[in-house]
Coordinates of C-alpha atoms in Angstrom, one line a residue:
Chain A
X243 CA -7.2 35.8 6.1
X244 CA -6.2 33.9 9.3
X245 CA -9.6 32.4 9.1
X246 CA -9.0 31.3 5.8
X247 CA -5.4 29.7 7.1
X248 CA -7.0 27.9 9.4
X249 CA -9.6 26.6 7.4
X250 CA -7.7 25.4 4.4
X251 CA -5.5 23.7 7.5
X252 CA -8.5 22.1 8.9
X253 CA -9.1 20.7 5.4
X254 CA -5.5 19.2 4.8
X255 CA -6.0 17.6 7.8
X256 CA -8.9 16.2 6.7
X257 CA -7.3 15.3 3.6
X258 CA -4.3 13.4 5.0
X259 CA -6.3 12.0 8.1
X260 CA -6.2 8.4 6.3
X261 CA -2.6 7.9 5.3
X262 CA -1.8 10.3 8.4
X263 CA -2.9 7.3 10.7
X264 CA 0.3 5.2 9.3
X265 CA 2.5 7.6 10.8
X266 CA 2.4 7.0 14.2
X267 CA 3.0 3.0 15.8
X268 CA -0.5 3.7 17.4
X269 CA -2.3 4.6 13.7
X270 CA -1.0 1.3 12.3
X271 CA -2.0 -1.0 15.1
X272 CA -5.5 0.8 14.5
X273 CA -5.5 0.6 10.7
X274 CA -4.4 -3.4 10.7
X275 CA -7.0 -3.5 13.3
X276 CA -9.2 -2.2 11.1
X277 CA -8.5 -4.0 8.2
X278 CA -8.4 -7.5 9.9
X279 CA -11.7 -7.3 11.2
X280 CA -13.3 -5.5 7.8
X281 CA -11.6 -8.1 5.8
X282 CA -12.4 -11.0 8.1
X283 CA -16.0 -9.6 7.8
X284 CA -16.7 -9.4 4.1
X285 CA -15.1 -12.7 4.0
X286 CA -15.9 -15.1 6.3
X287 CA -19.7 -14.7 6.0
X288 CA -19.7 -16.1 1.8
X289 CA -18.1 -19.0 3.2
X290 CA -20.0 -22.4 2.4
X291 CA -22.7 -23.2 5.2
X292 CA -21.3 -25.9 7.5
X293 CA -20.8 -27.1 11.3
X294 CA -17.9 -25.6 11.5
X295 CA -19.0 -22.2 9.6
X296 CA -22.0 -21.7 11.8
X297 CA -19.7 -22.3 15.1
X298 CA -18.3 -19.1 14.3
X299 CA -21.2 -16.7 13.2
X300 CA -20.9 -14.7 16.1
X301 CA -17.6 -13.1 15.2
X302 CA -19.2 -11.7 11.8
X303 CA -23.1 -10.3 13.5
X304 CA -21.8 -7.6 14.7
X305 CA -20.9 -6.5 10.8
X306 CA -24.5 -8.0 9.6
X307 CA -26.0 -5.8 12.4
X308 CA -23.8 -2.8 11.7
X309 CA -25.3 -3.5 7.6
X310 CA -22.3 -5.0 5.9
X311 CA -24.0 -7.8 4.9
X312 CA -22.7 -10.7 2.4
X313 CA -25.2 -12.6 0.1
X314 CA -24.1 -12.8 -3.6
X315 CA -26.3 -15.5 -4.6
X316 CA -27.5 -14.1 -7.6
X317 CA -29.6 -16.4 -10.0
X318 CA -28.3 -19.3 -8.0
X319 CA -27.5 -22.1 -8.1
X320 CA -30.0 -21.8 -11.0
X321 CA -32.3 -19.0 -12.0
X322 CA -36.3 -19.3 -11.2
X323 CA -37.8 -21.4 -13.4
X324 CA -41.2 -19.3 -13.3
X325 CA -41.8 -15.8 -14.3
X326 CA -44.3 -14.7 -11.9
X327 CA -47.1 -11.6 -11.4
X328 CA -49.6 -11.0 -8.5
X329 CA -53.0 -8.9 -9.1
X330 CA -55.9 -8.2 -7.5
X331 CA -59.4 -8.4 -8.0
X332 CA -61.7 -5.5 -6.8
X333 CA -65.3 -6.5 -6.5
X334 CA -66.7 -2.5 -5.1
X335 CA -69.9 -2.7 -3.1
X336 CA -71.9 -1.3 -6.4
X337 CA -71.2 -4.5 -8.3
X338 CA -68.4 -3.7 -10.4
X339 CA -64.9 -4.9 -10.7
X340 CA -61.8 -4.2 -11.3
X341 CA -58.3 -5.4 -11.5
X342 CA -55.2 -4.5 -10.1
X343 CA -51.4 -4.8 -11.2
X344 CA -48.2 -3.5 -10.4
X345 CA -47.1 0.0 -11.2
X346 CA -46.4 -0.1 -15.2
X347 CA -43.1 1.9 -15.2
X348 CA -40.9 3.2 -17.9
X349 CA -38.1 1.2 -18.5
X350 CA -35.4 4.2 -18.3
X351 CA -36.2 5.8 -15.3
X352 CA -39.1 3.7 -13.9
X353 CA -36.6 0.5 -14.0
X354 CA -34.9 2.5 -11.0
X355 CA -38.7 2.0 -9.2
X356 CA -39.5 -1.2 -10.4
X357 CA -37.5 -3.6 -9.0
X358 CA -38.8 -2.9 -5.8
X359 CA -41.6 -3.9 -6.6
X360 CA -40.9 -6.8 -8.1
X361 CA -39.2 -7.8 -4.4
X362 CA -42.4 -7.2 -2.5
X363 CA -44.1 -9.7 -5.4
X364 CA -42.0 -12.4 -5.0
X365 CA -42.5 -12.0 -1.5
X366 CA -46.2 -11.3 -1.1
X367 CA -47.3 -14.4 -3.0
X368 CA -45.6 -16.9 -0.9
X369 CA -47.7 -19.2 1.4
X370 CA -44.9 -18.2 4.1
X371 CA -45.5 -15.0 4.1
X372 CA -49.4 -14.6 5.1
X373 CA -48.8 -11.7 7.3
X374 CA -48.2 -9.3 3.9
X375 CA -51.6 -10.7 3.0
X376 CA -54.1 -8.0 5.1
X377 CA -52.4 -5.7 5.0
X378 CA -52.0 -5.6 1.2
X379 CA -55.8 -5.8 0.6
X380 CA -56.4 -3.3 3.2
X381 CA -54.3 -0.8 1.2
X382 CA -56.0 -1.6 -1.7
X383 CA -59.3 -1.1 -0.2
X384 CA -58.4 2.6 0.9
X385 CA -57.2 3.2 -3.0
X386 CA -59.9 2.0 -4.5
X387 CA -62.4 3.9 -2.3
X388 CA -64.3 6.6 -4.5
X389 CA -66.7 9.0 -3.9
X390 CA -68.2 7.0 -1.1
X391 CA -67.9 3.4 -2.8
X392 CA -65.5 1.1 -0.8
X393 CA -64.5 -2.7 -2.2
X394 CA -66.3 -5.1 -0.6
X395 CA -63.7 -7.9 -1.4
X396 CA -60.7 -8.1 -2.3
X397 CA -58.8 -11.2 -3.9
X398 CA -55.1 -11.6 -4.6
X399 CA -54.1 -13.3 -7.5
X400 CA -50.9 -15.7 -7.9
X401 CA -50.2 -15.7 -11.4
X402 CA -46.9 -17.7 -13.0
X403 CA -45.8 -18.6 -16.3
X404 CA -43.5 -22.0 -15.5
X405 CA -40.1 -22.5 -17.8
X406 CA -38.6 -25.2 -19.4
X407 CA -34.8 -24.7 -20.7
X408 CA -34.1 -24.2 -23.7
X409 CA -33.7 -27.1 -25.9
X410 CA -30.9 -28.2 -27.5
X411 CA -32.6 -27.7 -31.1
X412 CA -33.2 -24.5 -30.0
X413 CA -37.2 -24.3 -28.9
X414 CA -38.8 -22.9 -26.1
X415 CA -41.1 -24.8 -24.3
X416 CA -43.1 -22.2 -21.8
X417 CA -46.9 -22.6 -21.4
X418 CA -49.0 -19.8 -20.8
X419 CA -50.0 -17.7 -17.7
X420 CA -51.5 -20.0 -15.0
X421 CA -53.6 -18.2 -11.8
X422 CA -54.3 -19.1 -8.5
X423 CA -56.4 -17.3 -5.9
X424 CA -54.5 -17.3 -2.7
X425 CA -56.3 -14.9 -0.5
X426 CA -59.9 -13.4 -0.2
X427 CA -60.6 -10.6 1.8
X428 CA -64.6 -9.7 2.9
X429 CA -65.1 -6.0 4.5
X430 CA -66.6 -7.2 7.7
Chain B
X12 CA 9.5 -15.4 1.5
X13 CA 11.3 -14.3 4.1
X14 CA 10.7 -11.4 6.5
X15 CA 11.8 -8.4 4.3
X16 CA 10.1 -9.3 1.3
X17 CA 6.6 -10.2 3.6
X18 CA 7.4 -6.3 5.0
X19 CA 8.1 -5.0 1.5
X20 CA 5.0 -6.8 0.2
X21 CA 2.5 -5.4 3.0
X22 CA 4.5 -1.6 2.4
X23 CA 3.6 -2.0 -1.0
X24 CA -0.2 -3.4 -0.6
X25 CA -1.1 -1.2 2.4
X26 CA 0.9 1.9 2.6
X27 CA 3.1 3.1 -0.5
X28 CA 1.3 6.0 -1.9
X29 CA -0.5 6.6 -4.9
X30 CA -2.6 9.0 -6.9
X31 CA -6.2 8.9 -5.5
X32 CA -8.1 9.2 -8.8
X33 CA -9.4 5.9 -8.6
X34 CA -10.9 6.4 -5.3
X35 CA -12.4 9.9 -6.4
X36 CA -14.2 8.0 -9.7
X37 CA -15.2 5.4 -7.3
X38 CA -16.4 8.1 -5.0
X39 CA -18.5 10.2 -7.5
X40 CA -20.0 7.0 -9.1
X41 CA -21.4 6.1 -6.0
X42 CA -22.4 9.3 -5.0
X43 CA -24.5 9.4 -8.2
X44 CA -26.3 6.0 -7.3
X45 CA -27.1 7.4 -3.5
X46 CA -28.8 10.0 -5.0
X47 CA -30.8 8.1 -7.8
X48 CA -31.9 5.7 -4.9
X49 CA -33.1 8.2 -2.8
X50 CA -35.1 10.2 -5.4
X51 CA -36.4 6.5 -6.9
X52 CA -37.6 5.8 -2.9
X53 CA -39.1 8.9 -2.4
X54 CA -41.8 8.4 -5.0
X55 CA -43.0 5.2 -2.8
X56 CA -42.5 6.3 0.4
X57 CA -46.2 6.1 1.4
X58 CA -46.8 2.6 -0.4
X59 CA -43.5 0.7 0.3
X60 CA -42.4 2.9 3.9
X61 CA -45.1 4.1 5.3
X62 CA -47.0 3.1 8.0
X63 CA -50.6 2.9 6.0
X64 CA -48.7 1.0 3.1
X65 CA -48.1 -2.4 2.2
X66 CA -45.2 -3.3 4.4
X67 CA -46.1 -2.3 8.3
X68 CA -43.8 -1.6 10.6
X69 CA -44.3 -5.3 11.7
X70 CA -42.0 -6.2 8.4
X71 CA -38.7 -4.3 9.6
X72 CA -35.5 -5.8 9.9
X73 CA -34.8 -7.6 13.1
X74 CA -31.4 -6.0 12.5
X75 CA -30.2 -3.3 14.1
X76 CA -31.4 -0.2 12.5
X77 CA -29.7 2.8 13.8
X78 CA -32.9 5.0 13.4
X79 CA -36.6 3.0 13.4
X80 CA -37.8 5.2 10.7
X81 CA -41.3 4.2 11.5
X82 CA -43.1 7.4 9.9
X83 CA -44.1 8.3 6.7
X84 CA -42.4 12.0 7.8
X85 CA -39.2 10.5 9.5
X86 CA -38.5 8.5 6.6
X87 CA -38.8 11.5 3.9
X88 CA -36.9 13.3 6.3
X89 CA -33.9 10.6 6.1
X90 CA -34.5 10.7 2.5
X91 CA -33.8 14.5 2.1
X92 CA -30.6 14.3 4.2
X93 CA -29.4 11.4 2.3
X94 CA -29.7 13.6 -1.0
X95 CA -28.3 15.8 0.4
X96 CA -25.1 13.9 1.6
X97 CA -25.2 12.1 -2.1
X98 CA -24.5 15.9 -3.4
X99 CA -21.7 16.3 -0.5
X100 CA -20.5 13.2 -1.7
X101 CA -20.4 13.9 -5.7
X102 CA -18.7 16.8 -4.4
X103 CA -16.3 16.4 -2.9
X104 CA -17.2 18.2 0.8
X105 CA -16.0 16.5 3.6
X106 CA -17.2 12.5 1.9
X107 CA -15.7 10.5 4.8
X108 CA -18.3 12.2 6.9
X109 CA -20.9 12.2 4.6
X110 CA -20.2 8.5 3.4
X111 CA -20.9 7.6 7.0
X112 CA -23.8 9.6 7.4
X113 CA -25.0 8.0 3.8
X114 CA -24.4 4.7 5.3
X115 CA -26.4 5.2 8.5
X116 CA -29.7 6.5 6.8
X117 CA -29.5 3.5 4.0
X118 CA -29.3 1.1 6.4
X119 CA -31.9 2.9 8.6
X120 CA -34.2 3.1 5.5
X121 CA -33.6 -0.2 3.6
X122 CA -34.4 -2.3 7.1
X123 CA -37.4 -0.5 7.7
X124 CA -38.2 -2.8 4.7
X125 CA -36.1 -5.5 3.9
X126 CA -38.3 -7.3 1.8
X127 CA -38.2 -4.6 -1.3
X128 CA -34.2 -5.0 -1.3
X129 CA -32.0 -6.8 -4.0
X130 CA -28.4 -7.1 -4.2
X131 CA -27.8 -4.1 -5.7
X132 CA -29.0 -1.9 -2.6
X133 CA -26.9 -4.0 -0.4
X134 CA -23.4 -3.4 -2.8
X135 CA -24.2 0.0 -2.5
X136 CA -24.7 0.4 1.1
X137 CA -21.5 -1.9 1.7
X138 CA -19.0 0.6 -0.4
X139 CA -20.4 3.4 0.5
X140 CA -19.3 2.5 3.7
X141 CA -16.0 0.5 2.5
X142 CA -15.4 3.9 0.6
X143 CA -15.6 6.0 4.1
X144 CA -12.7 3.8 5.2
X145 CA -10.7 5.6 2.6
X146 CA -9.6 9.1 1.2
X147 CA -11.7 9.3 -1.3
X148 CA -11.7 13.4 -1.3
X149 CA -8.0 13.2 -2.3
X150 CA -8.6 14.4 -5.9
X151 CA -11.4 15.7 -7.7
X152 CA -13.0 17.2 -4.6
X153 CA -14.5 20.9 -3.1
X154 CA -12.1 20.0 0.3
X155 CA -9.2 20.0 -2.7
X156 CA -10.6 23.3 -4.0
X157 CA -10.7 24.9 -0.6
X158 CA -7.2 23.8 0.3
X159 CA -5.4 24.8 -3.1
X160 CA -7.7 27.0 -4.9
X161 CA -10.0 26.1 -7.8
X162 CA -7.4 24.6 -10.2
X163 CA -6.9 22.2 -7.4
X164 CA -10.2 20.3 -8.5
X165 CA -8.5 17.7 -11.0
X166 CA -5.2 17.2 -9.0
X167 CA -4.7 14.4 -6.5
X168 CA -3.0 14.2 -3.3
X169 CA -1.1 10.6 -2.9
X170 CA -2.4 8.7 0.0
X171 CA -2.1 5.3 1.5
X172 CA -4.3 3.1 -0.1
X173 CA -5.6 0.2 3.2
X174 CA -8.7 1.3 3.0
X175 CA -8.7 1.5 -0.6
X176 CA -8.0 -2.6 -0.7
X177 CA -11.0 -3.1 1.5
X178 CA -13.4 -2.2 -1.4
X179 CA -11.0 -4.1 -3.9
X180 CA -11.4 -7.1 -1.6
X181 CA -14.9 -6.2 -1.5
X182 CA -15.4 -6.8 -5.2
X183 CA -13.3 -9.8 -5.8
X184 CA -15.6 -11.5 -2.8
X185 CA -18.6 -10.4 -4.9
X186 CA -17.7 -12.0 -8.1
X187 CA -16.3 -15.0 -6.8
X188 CA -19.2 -16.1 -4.8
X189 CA -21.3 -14.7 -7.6
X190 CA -19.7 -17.3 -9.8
X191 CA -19.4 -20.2 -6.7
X192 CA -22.5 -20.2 -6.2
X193 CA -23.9 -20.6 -9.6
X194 CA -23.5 -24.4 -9.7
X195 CA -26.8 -25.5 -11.5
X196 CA -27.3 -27.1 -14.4
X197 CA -28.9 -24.6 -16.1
X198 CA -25.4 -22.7 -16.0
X199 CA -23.2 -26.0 -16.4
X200 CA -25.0 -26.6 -19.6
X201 CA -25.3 -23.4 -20.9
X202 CA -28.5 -22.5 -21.2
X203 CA -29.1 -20.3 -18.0
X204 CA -29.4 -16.9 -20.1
X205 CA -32.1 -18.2 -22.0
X206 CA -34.2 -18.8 -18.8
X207 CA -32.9 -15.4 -17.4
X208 CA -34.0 -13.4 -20.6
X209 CA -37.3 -15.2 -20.3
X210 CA -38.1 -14.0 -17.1
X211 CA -41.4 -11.8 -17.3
X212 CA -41.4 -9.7 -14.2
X213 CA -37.6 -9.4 -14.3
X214 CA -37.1 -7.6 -18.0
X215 CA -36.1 -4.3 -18.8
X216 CA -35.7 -4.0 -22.0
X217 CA -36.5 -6.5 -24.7
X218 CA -33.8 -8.7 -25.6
X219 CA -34.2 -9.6 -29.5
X220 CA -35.7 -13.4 -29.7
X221 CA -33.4 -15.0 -31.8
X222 CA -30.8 -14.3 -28.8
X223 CA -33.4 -16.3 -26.1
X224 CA -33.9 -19.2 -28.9
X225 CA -30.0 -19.6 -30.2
X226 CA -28.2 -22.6 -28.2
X227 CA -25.1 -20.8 -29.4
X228 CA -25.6 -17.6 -28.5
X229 CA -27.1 -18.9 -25.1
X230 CA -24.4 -20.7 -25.0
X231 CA -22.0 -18.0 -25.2
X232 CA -23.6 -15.6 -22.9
X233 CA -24.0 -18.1 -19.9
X234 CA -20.0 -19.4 -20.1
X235 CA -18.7 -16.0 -20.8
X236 CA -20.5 -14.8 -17.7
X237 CA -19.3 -17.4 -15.8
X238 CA -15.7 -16.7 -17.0
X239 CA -16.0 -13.4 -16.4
X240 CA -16.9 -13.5 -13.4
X241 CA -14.5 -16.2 -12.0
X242 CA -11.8 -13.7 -14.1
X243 CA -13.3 -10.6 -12.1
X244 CA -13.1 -12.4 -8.9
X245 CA -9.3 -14.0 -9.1
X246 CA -7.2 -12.3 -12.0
X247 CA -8.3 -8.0 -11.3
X248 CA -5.2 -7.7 -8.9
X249 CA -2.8 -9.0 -11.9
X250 CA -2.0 -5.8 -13.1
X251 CA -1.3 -6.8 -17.1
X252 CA -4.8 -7.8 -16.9
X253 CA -6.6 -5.5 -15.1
X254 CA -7.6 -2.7 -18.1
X255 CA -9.2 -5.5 -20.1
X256 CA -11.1 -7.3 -17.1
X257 CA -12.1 -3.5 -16.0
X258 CA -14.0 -3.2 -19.5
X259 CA -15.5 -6.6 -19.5
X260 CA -16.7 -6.1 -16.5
X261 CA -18.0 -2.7 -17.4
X262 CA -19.9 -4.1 -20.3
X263 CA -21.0 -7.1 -18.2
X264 CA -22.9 -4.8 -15.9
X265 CA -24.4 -2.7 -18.7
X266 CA -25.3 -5.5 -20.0
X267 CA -27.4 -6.4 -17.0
X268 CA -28.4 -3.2 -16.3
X269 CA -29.8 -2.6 -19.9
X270 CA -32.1 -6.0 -19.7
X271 CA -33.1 -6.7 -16.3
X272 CA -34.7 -5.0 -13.8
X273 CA -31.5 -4.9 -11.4
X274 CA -31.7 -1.7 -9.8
X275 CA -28.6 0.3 -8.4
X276 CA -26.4 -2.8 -8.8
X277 CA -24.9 -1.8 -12.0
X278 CA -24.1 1.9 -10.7
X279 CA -22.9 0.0 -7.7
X280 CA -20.5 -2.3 -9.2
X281 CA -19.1 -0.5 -12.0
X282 CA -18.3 2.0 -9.3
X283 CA -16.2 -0.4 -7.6
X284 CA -14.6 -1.8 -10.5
X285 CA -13.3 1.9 -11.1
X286 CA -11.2 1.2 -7.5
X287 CA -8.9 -0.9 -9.7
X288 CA -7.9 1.3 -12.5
X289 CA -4.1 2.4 -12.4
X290 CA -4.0 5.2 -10.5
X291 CA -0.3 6.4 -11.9
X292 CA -2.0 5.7 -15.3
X293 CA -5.1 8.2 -14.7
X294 CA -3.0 11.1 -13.1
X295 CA -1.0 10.8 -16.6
X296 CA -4.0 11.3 -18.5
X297 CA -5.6 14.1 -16.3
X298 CA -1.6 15.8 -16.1
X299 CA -1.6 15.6 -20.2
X300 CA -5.2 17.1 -20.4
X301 CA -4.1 20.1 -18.1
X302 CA -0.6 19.9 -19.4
X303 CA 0.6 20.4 -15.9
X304 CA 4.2 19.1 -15.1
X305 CA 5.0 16.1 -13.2
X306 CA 5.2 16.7 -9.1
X307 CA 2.7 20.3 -9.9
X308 CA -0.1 19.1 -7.4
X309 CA 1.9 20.0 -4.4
X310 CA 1.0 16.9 -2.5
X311 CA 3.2 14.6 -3.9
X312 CA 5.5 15.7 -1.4
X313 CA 4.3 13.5 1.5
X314 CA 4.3 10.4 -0.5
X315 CA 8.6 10.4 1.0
X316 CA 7.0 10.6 4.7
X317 CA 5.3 6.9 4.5
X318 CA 7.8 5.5 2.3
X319 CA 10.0 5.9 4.7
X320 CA 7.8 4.4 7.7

């Protein structure tokens, strides 16, 4: 039974260790501390970009590096104006070919998958990010290696459907899917 | 206002005690979306994480990491242990602890590859460790259980609530830069949804066309987000208020979460907003559910020691 005093002790302690802290002068120094430099951090960093703004991003990295970060742009200051895709074309060293396309996922539980996805898309296709470009066909090379037949190129596709706004009589004005081969790889 | 009522103010915001209900919902919520995210990750470990996959090691965050996860077993590894703190978390055992640890291995995990992430991991990361700040094992917790017995599970201790305005402030910043920095024309003239709904690679499920093609009902949808959001962001500490902006912003997030491929952010979000409801208001309902009377949880008794500090 004492163990079980002590325990249940240990776990009030626990408990009250937050509001506990307000208690002594030495708690509330800490907690104001606390909540000065938390608060400064999740706010300063949203602020607009400026001279002045940029002066002072020191005193916020060491929350950015800690992984409180601030970026709630979200479909701003206008959403993308293309819907966009990337696939791949397998050419395999016995002639055929084949395509590939992102993981098809369910939209209850696969949506929870997906999205990631979609982030390494918007990524990959960019002209800035060439270093994804390898690397991506080289992984598709190992997956599409069967029973001794390897790829012997690999293309990625850029594919994008551009947006218009709507009208104001009410009619959509979106062409159709446009393609663009950005990247070729040859097994050497 | 002078000195007292500044002191009286800051007594009120920061220390006068409350029911912690609102942190426990909060708590559990996020618990939930810790451990969806770390089953959903685990199917692509190899692909999106590992070190034959699409994103090398090359692609990590120049960030501080706490642990370079920079195998495909290290990273399952932080996986299992941050299931398991999700579950410690739902739970109620020890969840300032375990929110930390949860914290560590997110960030560990999500800058091994930055480039997958959307806002929605970020939220969560940043409550789950705004959330360790606070005590949000007060109520609706195993630590209650083991301290009062089992019909201590839905009572509440009253604690301080600091920390808990750290993930209030947390959400206002949220929705008002969500809202700032939505300046474009496409919002300013109302037809922003539209464009959003049309989005191929971004839908979840299919929203009916007559929505995507009616100015009015685009209309509608891209101002009322806008005013919601701007509302979320100023008007959720104005306590006559605050039930109804709780429930649009539920339903704004649902919303989102129903048609777009958003992720965690929903979960994230919603679990925030439940940081807001009236904690005095909650332990009512649960005390009228277990028909317990008022002053029965036993640790009501310490709210007189800060009151008086």
């Amino acid at each position: 039974m004492g163990a079980m005093h002590d325990d249940d002790a240990d776990v009030d302690q626990h408990l009250d260790q937050h509001s506990a802290l307000l208690t002594h002068p030495i708690g509330r120094a800490l907690v104001a501390a606390v909540v000065a430099v938390v608060a400064f951090s999740i706010v300063a960093p949203n602020m607009p970009s400026s001279t002045v703004r940029n002066r002072f991003d020191a005193l916020w990295s060491p929350a950015r590096h800690v992984g409180l970060v601030q970026d709630w742009g979200v479909f701003s200051p206008n959403p993308r104006s293309q819907s966009i895709d990337v696939r791949a074309r397998i050419q395999l060293a016995d002639g055929s070919i084949e395509f590939w396309d992102l993981p098809d996922l369910d939209p209850v539980i696969g949506a929870y998958r997906s999205y990631r996805w979609h982030k390494w898309q918007e990524r990959v296709r960019l002209d800035n990010r060439q270093e994804l470009w390898e690397p991506t066909a080289l992984w598709l090379a190992r997956e599409y290696t069967r029973d001794g037949v390897e790829p012997a190129s690999i293309t990625l596709i850029r594919r994008w459907i551009d947006h218009q706004p709507l009208t104001s009589d009410g009619r959509v004005l979106d062409g159709g899917w446009n393609e663009f081969e950005f990247y070729t790889w040859v097994r050497p | 206002m002078n000195a007292d009522a500044l002191h009286a103010f800051g007594h009120r915001l920061f220390v006068a005690q409350r029911p912690a209900w609102p942190l426990a919902i909060a708590r559990v919520l996020i618990g939930i979306g810790i451990l969806g995210w770390s089953i959903s990750m685990w199917f692509d470990v190899s692909t999106l994480l590992g070190t034959d996959g699409l994103l090398g090691t090359d692609t990590a965050s120049s960030l501080w990491r706490w642990i370079p996860l920079d195998s495909d077993v290290l990273v399952r590894l932080a996986l299992a242990v941050l299931a398991a703190s999700s579950v410690a978390i739902i739970t109620g055992w020890r969840p300032t602890i375990w929110l930390l640890v949860a914290f560590v291995l997110m960030v560990s995990i999500q800058r091994r590859s930055p480039m997958i992430l959307n806002s929605g991991d970020i939220i969560l990361r940043d409550l789950t460790l705004l959330l360790a700040l606070t005590p949000s094992g007060a109520a609706m917790s195993l630590d209650r259980v083991r301290a009062h017995g089992r019909d201590a599970f839905f009572t509440s201790a009253m604690v301080a609530p600091w920390g808990l305005r750290l993930v209030q402030l947390q959400m206002m910043v949220v929705y008002v830069f969500a809202f700032w920095s939505k300046s474009g024309e496409l919002w300013t003239n109302g037809t922003a949804v539209s464009t959003v709904l049309r989005l191929d690679d971004l839908q979840r499920f299919a929203v009916p066309g007559f929505i995507i093609t009616s100015v009015l009902f685009t209309a509608v949808l891209t101002w009322s987000t806008l005013i919601v959001e701007v509302a979320l962001g100023l008007l959720l500490w104005a306590k006559p208020l605050r039930p109804y902006l709780i429930v649009l912003g539920v339903i704004l997030h649902l919303s989102i979460g129903a048609t777009l491929l958003v992720g965690f952010f929903g979960i994230a979000m919603i679990a925030g907003l439940m940081t807001f409801l009236d904690a005095d208001w909650v332990d009512d309902r649960v005390r009228e559910r277990r028909r317990q009377p008022a002053g029965g949880t036993g640790k009501r008794s310490s709210s007189a020691r800060l009151s008086s500090s």
